[in-house]
XYZ file of C-alpha atoms in Angstrom:
317
model
C 0.008 -0.024 -0.025
C 1.558 3.243 -1.120
C 2.481 5.999 1.296
C 3.089 9.632 0.626
C 6.593 11.124 0.393
C 8.058 12.236 3.674
C 9.291 15.459 2.148
C 6.004 16.784 0.938
C 2.269 16.673 1.564
C 1.625 14.783 -1.679
C 0.242 11.246 -1.827
C -2.750 9.694 -0.093
C -4.381 12.357 2.121
C -7.537 12.089 4.140
C -8.437 15.721 4.428
C -8.403 18.932 2.349
C -9.038 22.571 3.113
C -12.639 22.200 1.940
C -13.195 19.482 4.564
C -11.722 21.376 7.472
C -13.989 22.886 10.146
C -14.490 26.602 10.216
C -12.297 27.897 12.991
C -14.224 29.191 16.032
C -13.719 32.705 17.320
C -11.196 31.377 19.878
C -8.749 30.802 17.086
C -7.989 34.417 16.368
C -5.495 35.748 13.995
C -3.262 36.664 16.927
C -3.280 33.078 18.224
C -2.401 31.777 14.756
C 0.477 34.194 14.640
C 1.777 32.912 17.986
C 1.828 29.367 16.674
C 3.344 30.307 13.385
C 6.153 32.210 15.160
C 7.167 29.038 16.946
C 6.591 26.590 14.013
C 8.594 28.751 11.532
C 11.764 28.590 13.518
C 14.438 27.063 11.339
C 16.657 25.873 14.236
C 14.586 24.793 17.220
C 10.858 24.528 17.935
C 9.976 25.708 21.425
C 7.566 22.893 22.422
C 6.946 24.490 25.794
C 5.472 27.518 24.047
C 3.364 25.305 21.800
C 1.993 23.568 24.900
C 1.125 26.938 26.494
C -0.677 28.090 23.347
C -2.393 24.714 22.724
C -4.180 24.897 26.062
C -6.315 27.639 24.479
C -6.989 25.683 21.382
C -5.146 25.078 18.063
C -6.283 26.488 14.722
C -7.658 23.734 12.506
C -5.194 24.326 9.647
C -2.111 23.657 11.758
C -3.472 21.233 14.386
C -1.770 18.216 12.859
C 1.555 19.930 12.670
C 1.345 21.022 16.393
C 0.104 17.671 17.601
C 3.213 15.974 16.092
C 5.403 18.142 18.241
C 3.237 17.780 21.379
C 3.304 13.985 21.073
C 7.035 13.915 20.478
C 6.681 12.516 16.917
C 8.523 15.505 15.490
C 11.696 16.535 17.335
C 12.299 20.194 18.415
C 15.818 20.210 16.928
C 15.268 20.779 13.205
C 18.926 20.153 12.194
C 18.038 16.578 11.129
C 14.361 17.132 10.423
C 14.316 15.787 6.925
C 16.487 12.833 7.833
C 14.178 11.856 10.731
C 11.019 12.283 8.588
C 12.526 10.057 5.893
C 13.400 7.444 8.545
C 9.865 7.442 9.810
C 8.515 7.220 6.276
C 10.799 4.283 5.408
C 9.958 2.501 8.697
C 6.308 2.802 8.110
C 6.538 1.662 4.446
C 8.290 -1.577 5.544
C 5.570 -2.532 8.016
C 3.193 -5.368 7.035
C -0.211 -3.759 6.638
C -2.081 -6.883 5.539
C -4.629 -8.534 7.849
C -7.645 -9.713 6.069
C -9.911 -10.298 9.067
C -8.944 -7.074 10.774
C -9.223 -5.020 7.591
C -12.847 -6.250 7.250
C -13.738 -5.288 10.752
C -11.988 -1.928 10.487
C -13.802 -1.198 7.095
C -17.146 -1.913 8.653
C -16.479 0.358 11.659
C -15.131 3.127 9.434
C -18.261 2.980 7.264
C -20.381 3.397 10.408
C -18.207 6.216 11.621
C -18.505 7.999 8.227
C -22.240 7.597 8.253
C -22.521 8.916 11.752
C -20.292 11.974 11.052
C -21.519 12.631 7.505
C -22.906 15.986 8.383
C -19.534 17.201 9.784
C -17.921 16.455 6.393
C -14.469 16.047 7.915
C -13.203 13.037 5.934
C -13.058 11.947 2.341
C -15.223 8.817 2.175
C -13.352 7.551 -0.807
C -9.746 7.898 0.466
C -9.954 7.688 4.302
C -11.096 4.079 4.734
C -7.922 2.680 3.172
C -5.850 4.926 5.542
C -7.722 3.626 8.641
C -7.224 0.031 7.447
C -3.499 0.477 6.738
C -2.651 2.348 9.962
C -4.642 0.106 12.322
C -3.460 -3.146 10.717
C 0.132 -1.840 10.755
C -0.108 -1.066 14.466
C -1.676 -4.451 15.349
C 0.903 -6.339 13.254
C 3.658 -4.573 15.271
C 1.916 -5.084 18.620
C 0.794 -8.671 18.781
C -0.238 -8.424 22.431
C -2.893 -5.842 21.571
C -6.272 -7.001 20.339
C -8.322 -5.039 17.844
C -11.121 -2.844 19.256
C -13.654 -0.884 17.265
C -12.668 2.132 19.379
C -9.352 2.208 17.516
C -11.198 3.716 14.487
C -12.403 6.573 16.697
C -8.977 7.024 18.229
C -7.428 7.067 14.791
C -10.029 9.473 13.236
C -8.679 12.803 14.677
C -5.257 12.025 13.131
C -6.665 11.016 9.767
C -8.609 14.321 9.818
C -5.622 16.556 10.787
C -2.595 14.904 9.161
C -1.627 15.244 5.525
C 0.513 12.085 5.240
C -0.346 8.510 6.115
C 2.956 7.829 7.873
C 2.352 10.826 10.141
C -1.091 9.429 11.031
C 0.600 6.117 11.942
C 3.297 7.700 14.020
C 0.765 9.695 16.126
C -1.664 6.791 16.418
C 1.188 4.535 17.481
C 2.280 7.092 20.067
C -1.139 7.495 21.555
C -2.196 3.842 21.514
C 1.119 2.884 23.185
C 0.136 5.244 26.017
C -3.430 3.950 26.241
C -2.244 0.290 26.032
C 0.680 0.710 28.360
C 0.612 -2.541 30.427
C 0.345 -0.761 33.803
C -2.514 1.455 32.530
C -4.355 -1.107 30.462
C -4.117 -3.702 33.213
C -5.524 -1.430 35.849
C -8.758 -0.469 34.088
C -10.938 -2.088 36.719
C -9.057 -0.192 39.466
C -9.367 3.059 37.500
C -13.092 2.590 37.028
C -13.537 1.838 40.758
C -11.664 5.001 41.662
C -13.605 7.129 39.166
C -16.934 5.763 40.602
C -15.755 6.570 44.095
C -15.140 10.217 43.052
C -18.501 10.223 41.177
C -20.339 9.003 44.248
C -18.608 11.570 46.484
C -18.967 14.622 44.189
C -22.387 13.927 42.545
C -24.228 11.755 44.986
C -27.713 12.647 43.650
C -26.815 11.732 40.108
C -24.944 8.556 41.254
C -28.016 7.445 43.288
C -30.288 8.193 40.356
C -28.203 5.990 38.114
C -28.441 3.223 40.734
C -32.230 3.675 41.036
C -32.417 3.314 37.212
C -30.276 0.184 37.434
C -27.807 1.637 34.960
C -24.667 -0.450 34.290
C -22.184 2.232 35.163
C -19.085 0.197 34.415
C -20.246 -0.190 30.758
C -19.859 3.441 29.827
C -17.261 4.427 32.454
C -14.754 1.868 31.134
C -15.042 3.219 27.593
C -14.909 6.848 28.731
C -11.744 6.235 30.697
C -9.931 3.960 28.282
C -10.322 5.792 25.014
C -10.273 9.513 25.994
C -13.930 9.935 24.938
C -13.087 9.363 21.280
C -16.119 7.165 20.849
C -18.622 9.255 22.731
C -17.933 12.950 22.028
C -18.710 14.644 18.630
C -15.556 14.786 16.517
C -15.152 18.566 16.822
C -15.227 18.261 20.587
C -12.618 15.437 20.532
C -10.306 17.679 18.549
C -10.719 20.550 20.977
C -10.280 18.257 23.996
C -7.194 16.628 22.647
C -5.605 20.005 21.948
C -5.624 20.455 25.669
C -4.700 16.887 26.559
C -1.590 16.777 24.379
C -0.407 20.074 25.970
C -0.401 18.391 29.417
C 2.298 16.048 30.767
C -0.309 14.102 32.736
C -3.367 14.023 30.451
C -4.184 10.418 31.269
C -4.392 11.219 35.000
C -6.294 14.403 34.300
C -8.818 12.690 32.061
C -11.118 11.263 34.927
C -11.721 14.800 36.125
C -12.902 15.788 32.671
C -15.272 12.838 32.748
C -16.592 14.027 36.073
C -16.968 17.608 34.666
C -19.103 16.251 31.839
C -21.364 14.427 34.281
C -21.701 17.639 36.338
C -22.531 19.533 33.097
C -25.161 17.032 32.046
C -26.584 16.357 35.516
C -29.904 18.081 35.101
C -30.540 16.569 31.655
C -29.584 13.094 32.745
C -31.849 13.189 35.800
C -34.826 13.805 33.453
C -34.203 10.592 31.515
C -34.973 6.953 31.917
C -32.411 4.081 31.824
C -32.290 3.478 28.061
C -32.215 7.250 27.386
C -29.440 7.813 29.958
C -27.430 5.009 28.339
C -27.875 6.446 24.882
C -26.768 9.911 25.993
C -23.687 8.606 27.794
C -22.593 6.568 24.806
C -23.318 9.428 22.348
C -22.648 12.636 24.213
C -23.979 15.995 22.943
C -21.740 18.801 21.775
C -20.510 20.991 24.615
C -18.166 23.864 25.419
C -14.863 22.113 25.970
C -13.213 25.198 27.519
C -15.891 25.208 30.203
C -15.545 21.478 30.746
C -11.749 21.825 31.140
C -12.188 24.644 33.622
C -14.674 22.600 35.667
C -12.292 19.658 35.544
C -9.573 21.773 37.090
C -12.037 22.806 39.856
C -13.023 19.152 40.477
C -9.381 18.041 40.738
C -8.765 20.908 43.247
C -11.773 19.744 45.298
C -10.470 16.184 45.286
C -7.066 17.440 46.435
C -8.730 19.387 49.213
C -10.675 16.317 50.342
C -7.932 13.707 50.056
C -4.850 15.811 50.512
C -3.857 15.068 46.878
C -5.533 13.794 43.716
C -4.408 10.173 43.491
C -3.170 9.140 40.070
C -5.192 6.664 38.100
C -2.247 4.429 37.404
C -1.479 1.487 39.514
């Protein structure tokens, strides 16, 4: 399967300017100038400044470029930039991307994702399925201990949307999935869910009790929320905005449960008006929301947890 050249944006690409979202008011010309000033440095990219700016959102047109630096895929020192990109390109090209059974499952999930997000018009329905298949199969072929999950399509989607080259998509997906499937993190999912539910019961007792009265299987949605960074549940635009903030943080995996609690706090009144099946549907397909407000609330919740427990215990075992 062909890959694009590491030295240009030519080749198979999933997105185009006509498929990008219209930038919200937050992404002002001044903010774009701040990013450009850092990215246009010919010697060294100040990743700390990128992190600082990214916490307020990244303009759509340069999100992919910024994410690569935030995730450590691109190195700040630009003296060997072309050599490093070529090495990544060659490495990806040599990976076996064939897996008939997995390709079939990925294709089905991608088609469902494209149907669900059709109105957002973020992906080319003709080109993007092949990119999902190649990237996910390549990752699984290189990580035999990891089993395919349909959620990998949703985790992959933001990178397919924002990256111009397939090998860049793979490098970022590999980096993020390695974090999410880190043995200590992946193996402690039950402990993380239990800790999250403890916080939920303490901070939002009325909603927690309402879920129990409705006999809602809390672990069903909580496990997915915590494991895949809400990639499955949030609208794609919200995922992009949320991950701008996450990738700017050194501890986004540990911060994530507080974002989940902030979302429950935000939706509390709406959820308490619903019955079991309706609650489940909302939790598995969250409505669009103001991510900046959710992040602010998450910081407040973490501070409250710190005040109650002396510190906010990490979610890792």
